């Protein structure tokens, strides 16, 4: 009896098969047929809003100067005004804390602005193209403030390149006015 038990144990130990093997084989065969290059990026559709009234109320003294011009300066001022707010850290304390609504989108726009400034300064893109693309980025950012943007924010966080973020804002987002 002991010899039969020892023989069975030695057979089990000699054959290192696992219960996970059929699953891993099935996963390999399922993924081999899939072609990752045919996957198209998901488009995003948001409600667009005209900000002409808000922009007309912003003076040049409020908005200041911007390397891309007066209209971009007004939109950047409006972006900062709508996305950020100041709250007291503790009641009675004069220190203020800045709260950012949708920080992923706000940070992406600010990074794109810095990228555009560097690209224009180095001569990698023309000023006219930078104005056109950054204007579109600002229009999208100003319009999506009141929208559900969870999937859009996940997509922004997945991108690690500023040119890819610009592509996301300018080509993959459509605004319905």
Coordinates of C-alpha atoms in Angstrom, one line a residue:
X1 CA 0.0 0.0 0.0
X2 CA 2.8 2.4 0.9
X3 CA 4.5 1.6 -2.4
X4 CA 1.4 2.5 -4.4
X5 CA 1.0 5.8 -2.5
X6 CA 4.7 6.6 -3.1
X7 CA 4.3 5.7 -6.8
X8 CA 1.3 8.0 -7.2
X9 CA 3.0 10.9 -5.4
X10 CA 6.1 10.6 -7.6
X11 CA 4.0 10.6 -10.7
X12 CA 2.2 13.8 -9.6
X13 CA 5.5 15.5 -8.7
X14 CA 7.2 14.4 -11.9
X15 CA 4.4 15.9 -14.1
X16 CA 4.3 19.6 -13.2
X17 CA 1.0 20.3 -14.9
X18 CA -1.2 23.0 -13.5
X19 CA -4.9 23.8 -13.5
X20 CA -4.1 27.2 -14.9
X21 CA -2.6 25.8 -18.2
X22 CA -5.9 25.5 -20.1
X23 CA -6.8 29.0 -19.2
X24 CA -3.5 30.4 -20.4
X25 CA -3.7 28.5 -23.6
X26 CA -7.2 29.8 -24.2
X27 CA -6.1 33.3 -23.6
X28 CA -3.2 33.0 -26.0
X29 CA -5.4 31.6 -28.8
X30 CA -8.0 34.3 -28.2
X31 CA -5.5 37.2 -28.4
X32 CA -3.6 35.8 -31.3
X33 CA -6.4 36.5 -33.7
X34 CA -7.0 40.1 -32.5
X35 CA -5.3 42.9 -34.5
X36 CA -4.5 45.9 -32.3
X37 CA -3.7 48.2 -35.2
X38 CA -7.3 48.2 -36.4
X39 CA -8.6 49.6 -33.1
X40 CA -9.8 53.2 -33.7
X41 CA -9.6 55.7 -31.0
X42 CA -12.9 56.5 -29.3
X43 CA -14.4 59.9 -30.3
X44 CA -15.9 62.1 -27.6
X45 CA -19.0 64.3 -28.2
X46 CA -19.9 67.1 -25.8
X47 CA -22.3 70.0 -25.8
X48 CA -20.6 73.1 -26.9
X49 CA -21.4 76.6 -25.6
X50 CA -20.7 80.0 -27.1
X51 CA -18.6 82.1 -24.7
X52 CA -18.9 85.3 -26.7
X53 CA -20.9 87.1 -24.0
X54 CA -18.4 86.1 -21.2
X55 CA -15.4 87.0 -23.4
X56 CA -16.9 90.5 -24.3
X57 CA -17.0 91.4 -20.6
X58 CA -13.3 90.6 -20.0
X59 CA -11.1 93.7 -20.5
X60 CA -7.6 93.7 -21.8
X61 CA -6.4 94.8 -18.3
X62 CA -8.0 91.8 -16.7
X63 CA -6.7 89.2 -19.2
X64 CA -3.3 90.7 -19.7
X65 CA -1.0 89.7 -22.5
X66 CA -0.6 86.3 -24.1
X67 CA 2.0 85.2 -26.7
X68 CA -0.9 84.0 -28.9
X69 CA -2.9 87.2 -28.9
X70 CA -5.7 89.0 -27.2
X71 CA -8.6 86.5 -27.8
X72 CA -6.5 83.6 -26.4
X73 CA -5.6 85.7 -23.4
X74 CA -9.3 86.3 -22.7
X75 CA -10.1 82.6 -23.0
X76 CA -7.2 81.7 -20.7
X77 CA -8.4 84.2 -18.2
X78 CA -12.0 82.7 -18.5
X79 CA -10.6 79.2 -18.1
X80 CA -8.8 80.2 -14.9
X81 CA -11.9 82.0 -13.6
X82 CA -14.2 79.1 -14.3
X83 CA -12.0 76.2 -13.3
X84 CA -10.4 77.7 -10.1
X85 CA -11.8 79.1 -6.9
X86 CA -10.3 80.3 -3.7
X87 CA -11.6 79.1 -0.3
X88 CA -10.3 79.9 3.2
X89 CA -8.1 77.2 4.7
X90 CA -9.6 77.9 8.1
X91 CA -12.3 80.4 8.9
X92 CA -10.6 83.5 10.2
X93 CA -7.3 82.7 8.6
X94 CA -6.3 85.0 5.7
X95 CA -4.6 82.1 3.9
X96 CA -6.5 80.8 0.9
X97 CA -6.6 77.4 -0.8
X98 CA -7.1 77.1 -4.6
X99 CA -9.7 74.5 -5.6
X100 CA -9.5 73.3 -9.2
X101 CA -12.6 71.8 -10.8
X102 CA -11.7 68.9 -13.1
X103 CA -8.0 69.1 -12.4
X104 CA -7.1 66.6 -15.1
X105 CA -8.5 68.7 -17.8
X106 CA -7.2 72.0 -16.3
X107 CA -3.7 70.6 -16.0
X108 CA -3.7 69.2 -19.5
X109 CA -4.7 72.6 -20.9
X110 CA -1.9 74.3 -19.0
X111 CA 0.6 71.7 -20.2
X112 CA -0.5 72.2 -23.7
X113 CA -0.1 75.9 -23.3
X114 CA 3.5 75.5 -22.2
X115 CA 4.2 73.0 -25.0
X116 CA 2.8 75.5 -27.5
X117 CA 4.9 78.3 -26.1
X118 CA 8.1 76.2 -26.4
X119 CA 7.2 75.0 -29.9
X120 CA 6.5 78.4 -31.3
X121 CA 9.6 79.8 -29.7
X122 CA 11.8 77.0 -31.2
X123 CA 10.0 77.4 -34.6
X124 CA 8.6 73.9 -34.6
X125 CA 5.1 75.1 -35.4
X126 CA 3.8 78.4 -36.8
X127 CA 2.2 80.9 -34.6
X128 CA -1.0 80.7 -36.7
X129 CA -1.3 77.0 -36.3
X130 CA -0.6 77.3 -32.5
X131 CA -3.4 79.9 -32.3
X132 CA -5.8 77.7 -34.2
X133 CA -5.1 74.6 -32.2
X134 CA -4.9 76.2 -28.7
X135 CA -8.1 78.1 -29.5
X136 CA -9.8 74.7 -30.1
X137 CA -8.3 73.2 -26.9
X138 CA -9.7 76.2 -24.9
X139 CA -13.1 75.9 -26.6
X140 CA -13.3 72.2 -25.6
X141 CA -12.1 72.9 -22.0
X142 CA -14.5 75.7 -21.5
X143 CA -17.4 73.6 -22.9
X144 CA -16.9 70.4 -21.0
X145 CA -16.9 72.0 -17.5
X146 CA -20.5 71.0 -16.9
X147 CA -20.4 67.7 -18.7
X148 CA -19.7 64.2 -17.4
X149 CA -16.0 63.8 -18.5
X150 CA -14.9 60.7 -16.6
X151 CA -13.9 58.7 -19.7
X152 CA -12.4 61.7 -21.3
X153 CA -10.2 62.3 -18.2
X154 CA -9.1 58.7 -18.2
X155 CA -8.1 59.1 -21.8
X156 CA -6.1 62.3 -21.0
X157 CA -4.3 60.6 -18.1
X158 CA -3.4 57.7 -20.4
X159 CA -1.6 60.0 -22.8
X160 CA 2.0 60.9 -21.9
X161 CA 2.8 63.2 -24.8
X162 CA 1.6 66.7 -25.2
X163 CA 1.2 66.4 -29.0
X164 CA -1.1 63.4 -28.3
X165 CA -3.1 65.5 -25.9
X166 CA -3.5 68.2 -28.5
X167 CA -4.7 65.6 -31.0
X168 CA -7.2 64.4 -28.4
X169 CA -8.6 67.9 -27.8
X170 CA -8.6 69.0 -31.5
X171 CA -9.4 65.9 -33.5
X172 CA -11.2 63.4 -31.3
X173 CA -13.6 65.8 -29.5
X174 CA -16.6 67.1 -31.3
X175 CA -18.7 69.9 -29.8
X176 CA -22.4 70.2 -30.7
X177 CA -23.5 73.8 -30.5

